[in-house]
Amino acid sequence: MFFYYLQLAVRSFRRNRALTALMVLTLGLGIGASITMLTVLKLLSGDPLPTRSARLFTPVVNPWPAENATPADGMPRWWGNLMSYTDAMSLLHAHKARRQAVTASTKAKIDPTQPGAHSFYGQGVMTTPEFFAMFGAPFAYGGGWSTQDAENQARVVVISSALNDRLFGGGNSVGKMLRVNDHDYRILGVLKPWAPQPRFYALTFGEDAYGDGDAVYLPLQSARADGMKPAGYSCWAPGNVAHLETAPCAWVNLWVEFAQVSGARAYKRFLSHYVQQQIALGRLHHPEVWLFSLTGFLDRQKVVPDDLRLQTNLAFGFLLICIVNTVGLLLAKCLWRSREIGVRRAMGAIRRTIFAQYMVESAIVGIAGGVLGLAFAEFGLLVIRHQPAPYAHLAYLDLPMFAATFAVALVASLIAGLLPAWRACAVVPAPQLKSV
Amino acid sequence: MELGPILSTLRRHKITAFLLVAEIALTCAIVCNAVFLISQRLERMDMPSGVAENQLVMVQVANIAPTEDAKARTAEDLAALRRIPGVKDAALVSQVPFTNSSSNTSIKLSLNQKLPTLNATQYMGENMIQTFGSQLVAGRDFRPDEYMDYDAVLKDLDLVRKQTSSVIITKALAERLWPGESALGKKLYFADVGVRVVGVVKDLVRPSLFLGDDAAQWSMMFPLRMNGNNANRFVLRVDPTQRHQVLEAAAKKLRELDPHRIILGKKTFDEIRSDFFRNDRAMAGTLVGVIIALLTVTALGIVGLASFWVAQRRRTIGVRRALGATQSNILRYFQTENFLLATIGIALGMALAWGINLFLMQHYELPRLPWIYLPVGAVALWLIGQLAVLGPALRASRVPPVVATRSV
């Protein structure tokens, strides 16, 4: 029976080639546009560390002077999760979470030892020993530095696999020296390729937060002692910004990991307690504290730009119009064929048969639209990859999206076919058979 | 043209007519909002910078470790840059408009004021007004003796506490701080340091708009001399026809003067502006594409539906023709029918456009849709509708009266 319906459908398509092409084309365009935007949206709202993010949090306190009120909805977005060195180090040393790390992004000047090679700038992270274990950064060779190294301001460094490939041909370079900002650092570890998208511990979510990842990971105190600067800082009183550690400025982030998600509540109590203590000491003035989950923090920082959400809404608006269009055309076509249906009904076809026949016909339109939509989506993503957006080069259609394309296409076409099919089976045979 | 027959026909095709109206309404609503969004983006991309854009180029360098003689070396760098043919002026500045990297500070109007009035950006560098080509609208430029070394001030803030330093601010900032008054001679404070306004420039946009577009022009210029240890952006004012040659020559010269220096970037100001607004440009482009796609799909939909209707009503048309209707009567019939459906669709579409705008205002910090954009969508859809229906209607008008006499 199904094949008979297929035959009928193909015959009907042949009779209205232009119109069938039009239906498939509009549906394809709508699906292509929606899937393209959904892929990019999914890419940007993705979880940078899927297996760990639920247990990772970042605390924020308000270090502003007493006269500055805390904004009702927390620290402003541009503040991010910045913290003063004093607060971050106190909280780090309190060890109230399972693991904790202080981070600050920097630009590191790297001098290759090969003759003739030019110095270049790489992304760097100044951080504390537990960074690697906490974020699950995998080592290919060696390992991270110890608390002892950090305290001694040892000139040691962990490098990315990309940098290792570039400078040392990808071998085990543990123990070799790397010249960073005109000082010799001993390589302690080489990471396997590791680059959370986006780099949530970065200062801002621009170009640097996507892509291949950071090149060097340095002990915070050692790097600072050698004059490396954080990517940005915010001060609430005048001070000497050459000594950010003591200046009234925020420039580091603190990340903490709990053994269980429930650890967050206890940690927030501890955080409040700490702030109360500091208020009593006169160092801080505002009792409010915040503890953002990793994904909550990314949402708050609008990692997914408003423009992109708007474009996705537009794409779905477009898909809606395409579906309405297809419904209209299928319906008109079906009404036009009332006579044919009348004949089939009179010959003994029951309503369910007619309904099934029309659903098969619209499903075919839908699947054809889906295939075309997939082609359009691939094209759309190709265009996106050539856009100057920081995430552009990551825009590829993945398997779930591939499946989603067909689901969307089929559902859209079945919805589009429902009304015409229902109308078709409502045709009463007798009037259609009368010749005028 | 009597509407009676048209209405009674449409009443018999309620669902199809409704779908067509819905499609037109949705398209109209989206097109109205998209055109409005495009105009918003274009307006934003026109944001004034306050500098002589077609004459400016920038070279950003990264120096090696801090040097003792940075001041002397910067003077040498600038002198060498000024000698390049085509260069009118050169300066080493702390920040450049539209480059997304900025230093900002809260300011107060008196020392005992508790909360700061607003947050403004700080431009620093010698000979900045000349080089940027900023337009002074009141007061004067800094005098040579007013300049202090930024290094020295950073080490000892008392240098600026002891004597009141000068500041030049933008007209927008002046009007915001002292509405309706002249800003010249007024004092403003950041933390416990007071400075006096000596000049007002027409515009000078912030390097980064992190506080929103309303605060875009809140900028201050300070008479602070930068050197290679604390600033890395060389700005050159050049002959517009030689921008690219000068840029290459300047980068080469800077590398020559210090072979260890890394050139981080070199751009004309046109490129800087274009990079800064690239998201807006991309968005405007996307919206134009969406409008074209929507109108095309809707037009094709109308063609398709009208074709079906014409095919379905061949006999009726034949009967009408046999009874004396002219070709143009038939043509007019289908055109009026489409106009009627389009008008209903447009009316609904305008209400929907308003609704979509309310939604966008809530979620995307957009202003209210000015009513002027509503007719844009209406006219577009009326035109598209009439164009789309023309083909099928002409086909209908050519149906010969003899069809009426044929059975089946």
GROMACS .gro file of C-alpha atoms in nm, chain A residues 73-316:
model
  244
   73ASP     CA    1   2.136   4.260   4.076
   74GLY     CA    2   2.493   4.203   4.189
   75MET     CA    3   2.820   4.339   4.062
   76PRO     CA    4   2.790   4.486   3.711
   77ARG     CA    5   2.854   4.256   3.418
   78TRP     CA    6   3.176   4.432   3.318
   79TRP     CA    7   3.315   4.351   3.660
   80GLY     CA    8   3.286   3.981   3.582
   81ASN     CA    9   3.424   3.771   3.868
   82LEU     CA   10   3.726   3.988   3.941
   83MET     CA   11   3.868   3.970   4.289
   84SER     CA   12   4.146   4.147   4.473
   85TYR     CA   13   4.466   3.953   4.526
   86THR     CA   14   4.427   3.972   4.904
   87ASP     CA   15   4.075   3.825   4.906
   88ALA     CA   16   4.150   3.559   4.646
   89MET     CA   17   4.464   3.439   4.827
   90SER     CA   18   4.293   3.437   5.168
   91LEU     CA   19   4.008   3.227   5.029
   92LEU     CA   20   4.254   3.002   4.843
   93HIS     CA   21   4.456   2.937   5.157
   94ALA     CA   22   4.142   2.866   5.359
   95HIS     CA   23   4.105   2.540   5.157
   96LYS     CA   24   3.732   2.526   5.225
   97ALA     CA   25   3.656   2.364   4.889
   98ARG     CA   26   3.788   2.034   4.756
   99ARG     CA   27   4.017   2.220   4.517
  100GLN     CA   28   4.069   2.587   4.439
  101ALA     CA   29   4.275   2.796   4.200
  102VAL     CA   30   4.341   3.163   4.142
  103THR     CA   31   4.383   3.264   3.777
  104ALA     CA   32   4.474   3.571   3.574
  105SER     CA   33   4.518   3.583   3.197
  106THR     CA   34   4.828   3.741   3.053
  107LYS     CA   35   5.016   3.784   2.731
  108ALA     CA   36   5.348   3.604   2.737
  109LYS     CA   37   5.636   3.696   2.512
  110ILE     CA   38   5.804   3.377   2.404
  111ASP     CA   39   6.152   3.367   2.252
  112PRO     CA   40   6.220   3.056   2.048
  113THR     CA   41   6.574   2.927   2.087
  114GLN     CA   42   6.604   2.826   1.722
  115PRO     CA   43   6.831   3.068   1.536
  116GLY     CA   44   6.643   3.308   1.311
  117ALA     CA   45   6.303   3.253   1.474
  118HIS     CA   46   6.122   3.567   1.588
  119SER     CA   47   5.977   3.623   1.933
  120PHE     CA   48   5.601   3.603   1.948
  121TYR     CA   49   5.318   3.659   2.193
  122GLY     CA   50   5.115   3.370   2.330
  123GLN     CA   51   4.818   3.350   2.562
  124GLY     CA   52   4.930   3.276   2.912
  125VAL     CA   53   4.762   3.189   3.240
  126MET     CA   54   4.911   3.288   3.574
  127THR     CA   55   4.769   3.048   3.827
  128THR     CA   56   4.812   2.833   4.137
  129PRO     CA   57   4.905   2.461   4.169
  130GLU     CA   58   4.558   2.301   4.174
  131PHE     CA   59   4.454   2.453   3.840
  132PHE     CA   60   4.537   2.141   3.638
  133ALA     CA   61   4.374   1.885   3.864
  134MET     CA   62   4.066   2.100   3.918
  135PHE     CA   63   3.994   2.171   3.550
  136GLY     CA   64   4.108   1.826   3.439
  137ALA     CA   65   4.386   1.950   3.211
  138PRO     CA   66   4.555   1.628   3.094
  139PHE     CA   67   4.934   1.598   3.091
  140ALA     CA   68   5.120   1.430   2.808
  141TYR     CA   69   5.454   1.459   2.989
  142GLY     CA   70   5.552   1.567   3.340
  143GLY     CA   71   5.307   1.750   3.563
  144GLY     CA   72   5.224   2.075   3.736
  145TRP     CA   73   5.416   2.263   4.000
  146SER     CA   74   5.396   2.214   4.375
  147THR     CA   75   5.286   2.454   4.646
  148GLN     CA   76   5.655   2.465   4.736
  149ASP     CA   77   5.744   2.583   4.383
  150ALA     CA   78   5.474   2.850   4.406
  151GLU     CA   79   5.601   2.977   4.740
  152ASN     CA   80   5.960   2.984   4.619
  153GLN     CA   81   5.855   3.177   4.309
  154ALA     CA   82   6.025   2.905   4.107
  155ARG     CA   83   6.063   2.981   3.737
  156VAL     CA   84   5.876   2.675   3.614
  157VAL     CA   85   5.619   2.645   3.340
  158VAL     CA   86   5.363   2.408   3.191
  159ILE     CA   87   5.322   2.440   2.815
  160SER     CA   88   5.046   2.347   2.574
  161SER     CA   89   5.083   2.070   2.321
  162ALA     CA   90   5.059   2.328   2.040
  163LEU     CA   91   5.353   2.524   2.178
  164ASN     CA   92   5.544   2.201   2.237
  165ASP     CA   93   5.488   2.105   1.873
  166ARG     CA   94   5.597   2.448   1.754
  167LEU     CA   95   5.912   2.480   1.962
  168PHE     CA   96   6.023   2.128   2.042
  169GLY     CA   97   5.876   1.918   1.763
  170GLY     CA   98   5.626   1.752   1.995
  171GLY     CA   99   5.872   1.543   2.197
  172ASN     CA  100   5.907   1.510   2.571
  173SER     CA  101   6.045   1.853   2.655
  174VAL     CA  102   6.020   1.826   3.034
  175GLY     CA  103   6.334   1.974   3.186
  176LYS     CA  104   6.409   2.197   2.889
  177MET     CA  105   6.420   2.574   2.927
  178LEU     CA  106   6.171   2.819   2.777
  179ARG     CA  107   6.236   3.192   2.755
  180VAL     CA  108   5.922   3.375   2.870
  181ASN     CA  109   5.926   3.754   2.901
  182ASP     CA  110   6.307   3.749   2.896
  183HIS     CA  111   6.345   3.502   3.181
  184ASP     CA  112   6.432   3.134   3.163
  185TYR     CA  113   6.158   2.901   3.285
  186ARG     CA  114   6.209   2.527   3.329
  187ILE     CA  115   5.941   2.316   3.165
  188LEU     CA  116   5.772   2.092   3.423
  189GLY     CA  117   5.491   1.956   3.216
  190VAL     CA  118   5.343   1.939   2.866
  191LEU     CA  119   4.966   1.921   2.828
  192LYS     CA  120   4.776   1.708   2.581
  193PRO     CA  121   4.561   1.922   2.349
  194TRP     CA  122   4.324   2.095   2.590
  195ALA     CA  123   4.114   2.402   2.520
  196PRO     CA  124   3.778   2.451   2.691
  197GLN     CA  125   3.544   2.650   2.462
  198PRO     CA  126   3.524   2.924   2.574
  199ARG     CA  127   3.814   2.965   2.817
  200PHE     CA  128   3.579   3.049   3.105
  201TYR     CA  129   3.868   3.156   3.330
  202ALA     CA  130   3.969   3.433   3.086
  203LEU     CA  131   3.895   3.798   3.157
  204THR     CA  132   3.664   3.853   2.861
  205PHE     CA  133   3.497   3.626   2.608
  206GLY     CA  134   3.642   3.769   2.290
  207GLU     CA  135   3.859   3.604   2.033
  208ASP     CA  136   4.118   3.485   2.286
  209ALA     CA  137   3.862   3.279   2.475
  210TYR     CA  138   3.800   3.046   2.179
  211GLY     CA  139   4.035   2.847   1.963
  212ASP     CA  140   4.350   2.651   2.033
  213GLY     CA  141   4.392   2.737   2.398
  214ASP     CA  142   4.657   2.898   2.611
  215ALA     CA  143   5.023   2.849   2.532
  216VAL     CA  144   5.185   2.871   2.875
  217TYR     CA  145   5.073   2.818   3.235
  218LEU     CA  146   5.288   2.994   3.492
  219PRO     CA  147   5.294   3.011   3.871
  220LEU     CA  148   5.116   3.335   3.957
  221GLN     CA  149   5.378   3.475   4.194
  222SER     CA  150   5.674   3.383   3.973
  223ALA     CA  151   5.520   3.546   3.667
  224ARG     CA  152   5.425   3.858   3.862
  225ALA     CA  153   5.777   3.884   4.005
  226ASP     CA  154   5.903   3.887   3.645
  227GLY     CA  155   5.674   4.176   3.560
  228MET     CA  156   5.399   3.995   3.370
  229LYS     CA  157   5.074   4.191   3.368
  230PRO     CA  158   4.715   4.067   3.391
  231ALA     CA  159   4.490   4.128   3.089
  232GLY     CA  160   4.296   4.389   3.285
  233TYR     CA  161   4.219   4.526   3.629
  234SER     CA  162   3.958   4.738   3.803
  235CYS     CA  163   4.046   4.971   4.090
  236TRP     CA  164   3.810   5.136   4.337
  237ALA     CA  165   4.058   5.385   4.483
  238PRO     CA  166   4.382   5.546   4.365
  239GLY     CA  167   4.684   5.327   4.415
  240ASN     CA  168   5.002   5.213   4.252
  241VAL     CA  169   4.892   4.979   3.974
  242ALA     CA  170   5.252   4.869   3.927
  243HIS     CA  171   5.201   4.669   4.251
  244LEU     CA  172   4.858   4.522   4.196
  245GLU     CA  173   4.902   4.277   4.486
  246THR     CA  174   4.869   4.561   4.735
  247ALA     CA  175   4.675   4.817   4.529
  248PRO     CA  176   4.299   4.858   4.583
  249CYS     CA  177   4.236   4.673   4.261
  250ALA     CA  178   4.069   4.351   4.147
  251TRP     CA  179   4.250   4.152   3.879
  252VAL     CA  180   4.236   3.779   3.959
  253ASN     CA  181   3.959   3.519   3.949
  254LEU     CA  182   3.902   3.247   4.204
  255TRP     CA  183   3.757   2.911   4.096
  256VAL     CA  184   3.658   2.640   4.342
  257GLU     CA  185   3.555   2.277   4.302
  258PHE     CA  186   3.333   2.087   4.544
  259ALA     CA  187   3.317   1.713   4.593
  260GLN     CA  188   2.940   1.741   4.554
  261VAL     CA  189   2.721   2.015   4.412
  262SER     CA  190   2.574   2.051   4.761
  263GLY     CA  191   2.908   2.184   4.880
  264ALA     CA  192   2.810   2.521   4.734
  265ARG     CA  193   2.573   2.606   5.018
  266ALA     CA  194   2.833   2.549   5.288
  267TYR     CA  195   3.090   2.742   5.087
  268LYS     CA  196   2.858   3.039   5.051
  269ARG     CA  197   2.815   3.043   5.429
  270PHE     CA  198   3.192   3.038   5.468
  271LEU     CA  199   3.220   3.320   5.213
  272SER     CA  200   2.967   3.532   5.405
  273HIS     CA  201   3.153   3.462   5.723
  274TYR     CA  202   3.482   3.566   5.564
  275VAL     CA  203   3.331   3.891   5.437
  276GLN     CA  204   3.181   3.965   5.781
  277GLN     CA  205   3.527   3.919   5.932
  278GLN     CA  206   3.681   4.154   5.678
  279ILE     CA  207   3.407   4.410   5.742
  280ALA     CA  208   3.490   4.390   6.112
  281LEU     CA  209   3.854   4.451   6.021
  282GLY     CA  210   3.752   4.749   5.809
  283ARG     CA  211   3.892   4.599   5.486
  284LEU     CA  212   3.555   4.534   5.319
  285HIS     CA  213   3.227   4.725   5.353
  286HIS     CA  214   2.955   4.525   5.181
  287PRO     CA  215   2.817   4.198   5.320
  288GLU     CA  216   2.679   4.068   4.986
  289VAL     CA  217   2.850   3.760   4.839
  290TRP     CA  218   2.779   3.563   4.522
  291LEU     CA  219   2.875   3.212   4.418
  292PHE     CA  220   2.815   3.144   4.048
  293SER     CA  221   2.821   2.801   3.893
  294LEU     CA  222   3.037   2.780   3.582
  295THR     CA  223   2.743   2.775   3.342
  296GLY     CA  224   2.554   3.031   3.549
  297PHE     CA  225   2.853   3.262   3.526
  298LEU     CA  226   2.878   3.220   3.147
  299ASP     CA  227   2.506   3.299   3.113
  300ARG     CA  228   2.547   3.609   3.324
  301GLN     CA  229   2.841   3.728   3.115
  302LYS     CA  230   2.626   3.691   2.801
  303VAL     CA  231   2.866   3.452   2.632
  304VAL     CA  232   2.587   3.401   2.380
  305PRO     CA  233   2.557   3.747   2.222
  306ASP     CA  234   2.212   3.907   2.199
  307ASP     CA  235   2.260   3.941   1.823
  308LEU     CA  236   2.288   3.567   1.788
  309ARG     CA  237   1.971   3.502   1.989
  310LEU     CA  238   1.793   3.757   1.774
  311GLN     CA  239   1.917   3.591   1.456
  312THR     CA  240   1.802   3.252   1.583
  313ASN     CA  241   1.457   3.394   1.657
  314LEU     CA  242   1.453   3.541   1.308
  315ALA     CA  243   1.546   3.206   1.156
  316PHE     CA  244   1.258   3.037   1.335
   0.00000   0.00000   0.00000
